[in-house]
Each structure stands twice: as structure tokens, then as C-alpha cells.
Amino acid sequence: AAAGVHRPLAIDIFHSPQLTFAPLKNATGYAERYRMEFSALRRSLPPFVHLMTLERWHRRSLLVRLEHVFQNQEDTDNSKPMRVDLE
């Protein structure tokens, strides 16, 4: 149905990466000093599971909010329940 097309596109449009810029003399030096990529996930999230919030609450706790992109019975193929192991 239409939701199968517009939901994934909406995530791509409204949650696209935020580009930031800074003056640099040498990009190689920056890459040697700073981490250029990071993922706290051991594996990818299931299809159509969206990470809404990853926020530090206290020294040793995080707030993690996930959402299923599709509503119940909105799309015959993509509205199925999904399981995410957070360990």
C-alpha cells in the first residue's frame, strides 16, 4: 500500500544526517586525532525499527526509545511485530 512507500521515505527526508562544518587546514590530521565513525550497536536494527532517542540520563544509564515505522495493519508486509535484543 501507499504506507509501504511513504513511511521509509519520510524517515529518509525528516531524519537525514545533519552536516556540520569547521575550518581545517588538514583533513588527514583531523582523522588521525578524532573518531570519524561510531556505532553503539553490535548489529543493525531490524528493518523499519527507528532509533528515536539515545540520551544519557545518569552516569551509567541511557534512555533508548525505538519506534516501529508502521502502525498495526497499516501495511500487509511491513506491519509485523519485531523483536530487538538490547543486550
mmCIF file of N, CA and C in Angstrom:
data_model
loop_
_atom_site.group_PDB
_atom_site.id
_atom_site.type_symbol
_atom_site.label_atom_id
_atom_site.label_comp_id
_atom_site.label_asym_id
_atom_site.label_seq_id
_atom_site.Cartn_x
_atom_site.Cartn_y
_atom_site.Cartn_z
ATOM 1 N N ALA A 1 0.837 -1.189 0.000
ATOM 2 C CA ALA A 1 0.000 0.000 0.000
ATOM 3 C C ALA A 1 0.878 1.247 0.000
ATOM 4 N N ALA A 2 0.246 2.379 0.054
ATOM 5 C CA ALA A 2 0.971 3.649 -0.007
ATOM 6 C C ALA A 2 1.918 3.826 1.179
ATOM 7 N N ALA A 3 1.529 3.322 2.340
ATOM 8 C CA ALA A 3 2.382 3.464 3.524
ATOM 9 C C ALA A 3 3.724 2.779 3.333
ATOM 10 N N GLY A 4 3.735 1.684 2.581
ATOM 11 C CA GLY A 4 4.985 0.975 2.320
ATOM 12 C C GLY A 4 5.990 1.812 1.563
ATOM 13 N N VAL A 5 5.507 2.818 0.858
ATOM 14 C CA VAL A 5 6.392 3.723 0.117
ATOM 15 C C VAL A 5 6.693 4.976 0.928
ATOM 16 N N HIS A 6 5.650 5.614 1.471
ATOM 17 C CA HIS A 6 5.884 6.925 2.086
ATOM 18 C C HIS A 6 6.520 6.874 3.470
ATOM 19 N N ARG A 7 6.321 5.834 4.258
ATOM 20 C CA ARG A 7 6.947 5.783 5.592
ATOM 21 C C ARG A 7 8.479 5.742 5.521
ATOM 22 N N PRO A 8 9.077 4.820 4.753
ATOM 23 C CA PRO A 8 10.547 4.831 4.659
ATOM 24 C C PRO A 8 11.097 6.131 4.061
ATOM 25 N N LEU A 9 10.397 6.708 3.096
ATOM 26 C CA LEU A 9 10.846 7.978 2.521
ATOM 27 C C LEU A 9 10.783 9.102 3.545
ATOM 28 N N ALA A 10 9.755 9.102 4.380
ATOM 29 C CA ALA A 10 9.641 10.132 5.413
ATOM 30 C C ALA A 10 10.802 10.058 6.399
ATOM 31 N N ILE A 11 11.214 8.860 6.770
ATOM 32 C CA ILE A 11 12.375 8.706 7.659
ATOM 33 C C ILE A 11 13.615 9.276 6.986
ATOM 34 N N ASP A 12 13.816 8.948 5.715
ATOM 35 C CA ASP A 12 14.984 9.456 4.985
ATOM 36 C C ASP A 12 14.972 10.975 4.887
ATOM 37 N N ILE A 13 13.808 11.562 4.655
ATOM 38 C CA ILE A 13 13.719 13.011 4.468
ATOM 39 C C ILE A 13 13.839 13.754 5.793
ATOM 40 N N PHE A 14 13.063 13.364 6.786
ATOM 41 C CA PHE A 14 12.984 14.130 8.027
ATOM 42 C C PHE A 14 14.038 13.757 9.063
ATOM 43 N N HIS A 15 14.750 12.665 8.843
ATOM 44 C CA HIS A 15 15.803 12.258 9.766
ATOM 45 C C HIS A 15 17.113 12.040 9.024
ATOM 46 N N SER A 16 17.375 12.893 8.080
ATOM 47 C CA SER A 16 18.615 12.776 7.315
ATOM 48 C C SER A 16 19.791 13.245 8.177
ATOM 49 N N PRO A 17 21.003 12.827 7.851
ATOM 50 C CA PRO A 17 22.166 13.256 8.634
ATOM 51 C C PRO A 17 22.302 14.778 8.644
ATOM 52 N N GLN A 18 22.769 15.297 9.753
ATOM 53 C CA GLN A 18 22.988 16.735 9.872
ATOM 54 C C GLN A 18 24.443 17.027 9.545
ATOM 55 N N LEU A 19 24.658 17.833 8.542
ATOM 56 C CA LEU A 19 26.012 18.179 8.136
ATOM 57 C C LEU A 19 26.503 19.368 8.944
ATOM 58 N N THR A 20 27.738 19.285 9.406
ATOM 59 C CA THR A 20 28.365 20.392 10.119
ATOM 60 C C THR A 20 29.741 20.632 9.522
ATOM 61 N N PHE A 21 30.204 21.847 9.638
ATOM 62 C CA PHE A 21 31.468 22.224 9.020
ATOM 63 C C PHE A 21 32.341 22.967 10.020
ATOM 64 N N ALA A 22 33.643 22.832 9.841
ATOM 65 C CA ALA A 22 34.615 23.538 10.671
ATOM 66 C C ALA A 22 35.832 23.842 9.808
ATOM 67 N N PRO A 23 36.500 24.947 10.088
ATOM 68 C CA PRO A 23 37.703 25.258 9.303
ATOM 69 C C PRO A 23 38.831 24.275 9.636
ATOM 70 N N LEU A 24 39.416 23.685 8.612
ATOM 71 C CA LEU A 24 40.511 22.733 8.786
ATOM 72 C C LEU A 24 41.642 23.076 7.832
ATOM 73 N N LYS A 25 42.834 22.882 8.308
ATOM 74 C CA LYS A 25 43.982 23.030 7.417
ATOM 75 C C LYS A 25 44.340 21.696 6.783
ATOM 76 N N ASN A 26 44.051 20.596 7.522
ATOM 77 C CA ASN A 26 44.472 19.293 7.047
ATOM 78 C C ASN A 26 43.469 18.240 7.520
ATOM 79 N N ALA A 27 42.713 17.663 6.609
ATOM 80 C CA ALA A 27 41.708 16.663 6.979
ATOM 81 C C ALA A 27 42.347 15.372 7.476
ATOM 82 N N THR A 28 43.523 15.043 6.985
ATOM 83 C CA THR A 28 44.203 13.825 7.425
ATOM 84 C C THR A 28 44.564 13.923 8.903
ATOM 85 N N GLY A 29 45.074 15.046 9.329
ATOM 86 C CA GLY A 29 45.407 15.243 10.737
ATOM 87 C C GLY A 29 44.185 15.134 11.636
ATOM 88 N N TYR A 30 43.073 15.668 11.179
ATOM 89 C CA TYR A 30 41.833 15.575 11.941
ATOM 90 C C TYR A 30 41.407 14.117 12.086
ATOM 91 N N ALA A 31 41.454 13.365 10.992
ATOM 92 C CA ALA A 31 41.047 11.956 11.008
ATOM 93 C C ALA A 31 41.950 11.121 11.905
ATOM 94 N N GLU A 32 43.197 11.503 12.038
ATOM 95 C CA GLU A 32 44.114 10.774 12.919
ATOM 96 C C GLU A 32 43.832 11.057 14.388
ATOM 97 N N ARG A 33 43.325 12.235 14.696
ATOM 98 C CA ARG A 33 43.090 12.624 16.088
ATOM 99 C C ARG A 33 41.684 12.314 16.589
ATOM 100 N N TYR A 34 40.717 12.247 15.699
ATOM 101 C CA TYR A 34 39.326 12.083 16.115
ATOM 102 C C TYR A 34 38.693 10.866 15.457
ATOM 103 N N ARG A 35 37.734 10.303 16.146
ATOM 104 C CA ARG A 35 36.986 9.163 15.610
ATOM 105 C C ARG A 35 36.032 9.681 14.532
ATOM 106 N N MET A 36 36.089 9.066 13.378
ATOM 107 C CA MET A 36 35.277 9.518 12.249
ATOM 108 C C MET A 36 33.945 8.768 12.148
ATOM 109 N N GLU A 37 33.859 7.580 12.729
ATOM 110 C CA GLU A 37 32.627 6.794 12.713
ATOM 111 C C GLU A 37 32.427 6.167 14.086
ATOM 112 N N PHE A 38 31.158 5.991 14.451
ATOM 113 C CA PHE A 38 30.855 5.348 15.724
ATOM 114 C C PHE A 38 29.490 4.679 15.632
ATOM 115 N N SER A 39 29.378 3.507 16.192
ATOM 116 C CA SER A 39 28.094 2.836 16.357
ATOM 117 C C SER A 39 28.125 2.107 17.693
ATOM 118 N N ALA A 40 27.091 2.323 18.486
ATOM 119 C CA ALA A 40 26.978 1.617 19.758
ATOM 120 C C ALA A 40 26.256 0.283 19.581
ATOM 121 N N LEU A 41 25.863 -0.021 18.359
ATOM 122 C CA LEU A 41 25.129 -1.254 18.080
ATOM 123 C C LEU A 41 26.073 -2.359 17.645
ATOM 124 N N ARG A 42 25.822 -3.550 18.143
ATOM 125 C CA ARG A 42 26.606 -4.709 17.696
ATOM 126 C C ARG A 42 26.114 -5.214 16.349
ATOM 127 N N ARG A 43 24.849 -4.992 16.077
ATOM 128 C CA ARG A 43 24.271 -5.394 14.790
ATOM 129 C C ARG A 43 23.233 -4.342 14.404
ATOM 130 N N SER A 44 22.847 -4.350 13.164
ATOM 131 C CA SER A 44 21.864 -3.383 12.675
ATOM 132 C C SER A 44 20.497 -3.630 13.302
ATOM 133 N N LEU A 45 19.722 -2.571 13.410
ATOM 134 C CA LEU A 45 18.339 -2.718 13.861
ATOM 135 C C LEU A 45 17.530 -3.421 12.775
ATOM 136 N N PRO A 46 16.460 -4.104 13.165
ATOM 137 C CA PRO A 46 15.609 -4.739 12.152
ATOM 138 C C PRO A 46 15.039 -3.683 11.197
ATOM 139 N N PRO A 47 14.628 -4.123 10.019
ATOM 140 C CA PRO A 47 14.024 -3.167 9.086
ATOM 141 C C PRO A 47 12.817 -2.484 9.727
ATOM 142 N N PHE A 48 12.687 -1.227 9.481
ATOM 143 C CA PHE A 48 11.554 -0.418 9.926
ATOM 144 C C PHE A 48 11.503 -0.200 11.431
ATOM 145 N N VAL A 49 12.597 -0.452 12.128
ATOM 146 C CA VAL A 49 12.725 -0.036 13.523
ATOM 147 C C VAL A 49 13.620 1.193 13.512
ATOM 148 N N HIS A 50 13.109 2.277 14.091
ATOM 149 C CA HIS A 50 13.793 3.565 14.044
ATOM 150 C C HIS A 50 14.238 3.957 15.449
ATOM 151 N N LEU A 51 15.495 4.336 15.590
ATOM 152 C CA LEU A 51 16.017 4.833 16.864
ATOM 153 C C LEU A 51 15.600 6.289 17.008
ATOM 154 N N MET A 52 14.698 6.554 17.936
ATOM 155 C CA MET A 52 14.206 7.918 18.142
ATOM 156 C C MET A 52 15.089 8.692 19.113
ATOM 157 N N THR A 53 15.502 8.042 20.197
ATOM 158 C CA THR A 53 16.263 8.728 21.240
ATOM 159 C C THR A 53 17.354 7.816 21.771
ATOM 160 N N LEU A 54 18.529 8.371 21.909
ATOM 161 C CA LEU A 54 19.625 7.727 22.631
ATOM 162 C C LEU A 54 20.251 8.833 23.465
ATOM 163 N N GLU A 55 19.853 8.875 24.745
ATOM 164 C CA GLU A 55 20.211 10.002 25.596
ATOM 165 C C GLU A 55 20.776 9.507 26.928
ATOM 166 N N ARG A 56 21.874 10.092 27.336
ATOM 167 C CA ARG A 56 22.454 9.750 28.637
ATOM 168 C C ARG A 56 21.613 10.396 29.731
ATOM 169 N N TRP A 57 21.175 9.583 30.691
ATOM 170 C CA TRP A 57 20.376 10.092 31.793
ATOM 171 C C TRP A 57 21.217 10.328 33.030
ATOM 172 N N HIS A 58 21.952 9.346 33.406
ATOM 173 C CA HIS A 58 22.822 9.434 34.570
ATOM 174 C C HIS A 58 24.171 8.880 34.154
ATOM 175 N N ARG A 59 25.076 8.787 35.077
ATOM 176 C CA ARG A 59 26.423 8.314 34.733
ATOM 177 C C ARG A 59 26.417 6.948 34.066
ATOM 178 N N ARG A 60 25.514 6.066 34.503
ATOM 179 C CA ARG A 60 25.537 4.694 33.987
ATOM 180 C C ARG A 60 24.205 4.254 33.392
ATOM 181 N N SER A 61 23.389 5.191 32.947
ATOM 182 C CA SER A 61 22.111 4.795 32.352
ATOM 183 C C SER A 61 21.799 5.646 31.121
ATOM 184 N N LEU A 62 21.057 5.034 30.218
ATOM 185 C CA LEU A 62 20.668 5.677 28.968
ATOM 186 C C LEU A 62 19.163 5.574 28.790
ATOM 187 N N LEU A 63 18.612 6.555 28.120
ATOM 188 C CA LEU A 63 17.242 6.475 27.652
ATOM 189 C C LEU A 63 17.305 6.073 26.184
ATOM 190 N N VAL A 64 16.677 4.942 25.862
ATOM 191 C CA VAL A 64 16.624 4.457 24.484
ATOM 192 C C VAL A 64 15.160 4.359 24.094
ATOM 193 N N ARG A 65 14.782 5.049 23.031
ATOM 194 C CA ARG A 65 13.412 4.960 22.521
ATOM 195 C C ARG A 65 13.467 4.487 21.074
ATOM 196 N N LEU A 66 12.738 3.418 20.814
ATOM 197 C CA LEU A 66 12.640 2.860 19.471
ATOM 198 C C LEU A 66 11.194 2.965 19.014
ATOM 199 N N GLU A 67 11.009 3.062 17.716
ATOM 200 C CA GLU A 67 9.649 3.033 17.180
ATOM 201 C C GLU A 67 9.594 2.116 15.976
ATOM 202 N N HIS A 68 8.460 1.471 15.824
ATOM 203 C CA HIS A 68 8.189 0.715 14.608
ATOM 204 C C HIS A 68 7.615 1.727 13.628
ATOM 205 N N VAL A 69 8.183 1.818 12.454
ATOM 206 C CA VAL A 69 7.801 2.839 11.486
ATOM 207 C C VAL A 69 6.349 2.677 11.034
ATOM 208 N N PHE A 70 5.859 1.454 11.002
ATOM 209 C CA PHE A 70 4.499 1.200 10.514
ATOM 210 C C PHE A 70 3.541 0.947 11.665
ATOM 211 N N GLN A 71 2.322 1.440 11.538
ATOM 212 C CA GLN A 71 1.266 1.179 12.507
ATOM 213 C C GLN A 71 0.731 -0.236 12.299
ATOM 214 N N ASN A 72 0.033 -0.745 13.298
ATOM 215 C CA ASN A 72 -0.573 -2.071 13.207
ATOM 216 C C ASN A 72 -1.531 -2.129 12.015
ATOM 217 N N GLN A 73 -1.368 -3.117 11.164
ATOM 218 C CA GLN A 73 -2.203 -3.373 9.986
ATOM 219 C C GLN A 73 -2.173 -2.241 8.953
ATOM 220 N N GLU A 74 -1.161 -1.399 9.004
ATOM 221 C CA GLU A 74 -1.047 -0.317 8.023
ATOM 222 C C GLU A 74 -0.506 -0.831 6.690
ATOM 223 N N ASP A 75 0.371 -1.811 6.750
ATOM 224 C CA ASP A 75 0.966 -2.382 5.544
ATOM 225 C C ASP A 75 1.032 -3.895 5.743
ATOM 226 N N THR A 76 0.558 -4.655 4.780
ATOM 227 C CA THR A 76 0.458 -6.107 4.968
ATOM 228 C C THR A 76 1.810 -6.772 5.177
ATOM 229 N N ASP A 77 2.863 -6.277 4.540
ATOM 230 C CA ASP A 77 4.184 -6.899 4.662
ATOM 231 C C ASP A 77 5.021 -6.319 5.797
ATOM 232 N N ASN A 78 4.898 -5.026 6.050
ATOM 233 C CA ASN A 78 5.840 -4.346 6.944
ATOM 234 C C ASN A 78 5.303 -4.025 8.333
ATOM 235 N N SER A 79 4.054 -4.324 8.629
ATOM 236 C CA SER A 79 3.476 -4.003 9.938
ATOM 237 C C SER A 79 3.646 -5.108 10.965
ATOM 238 N N LYS A 80 4.390 -6.129 10.636
ATOM 239 C CA LYS A 80 4.558 -7.255 11.556
ATOM 240 C C LYS A 80 5.376 -6.834 12.782
ATOM 241 N N PRO A 81 5.075 -7.401 13.957
ATOM 242 C CA PRO A 81 5.864 -7.100 15.152
ATOM 243 C C PRO A 81 7.330 -7.503 14.956
ATOM 244 N N MET A 82 8.214 -6.771 15.604
ATOM 245 C CA MET A 82 9.649 -7.063 15.522
ATOM 246 C C MET A 82 10.220 -7.123 16.919
ATOM 247 N N ARG A 83 11.254 -7.907 17.067
ATOM 248 C CA ARG A 83 11.903 -8.076 18.358
ATOM 249 C C ARG A 83 13.302 -7.477 18.278
ATOM 250 N N VAL A 84 13.675 -6.727 19.323
ATOM 251 C CA VAL A 84 15.001 -6.112 19.392
ATOM 252 C C VAL A 84 15.632 -6.504 20.717
ATOM 253 N N ASP A 85 16.792 -7.122 20.665
ATOM 254 C CA ASP A 85 17.537 -7.503 21.866
ATOM 255 C C ASP A 85 18.481 -6.357 22.209
ATOM 256 N N LEU A 86 18.294 -5.739 23.365
ATOM 257 C CA LEU A 86 19.106 -4.585 23.760
ATOM 258 C C LEU A 86 20.335 -4.963 24.578
ATOM 259 N N GLU A 87 20.610 -6.232 24.737
ATOM 260 C CA GLU A 87 21.817 -6.626 25.469
ATOM 261 C C GLU A 87 23.012 -6.607 24.579
#
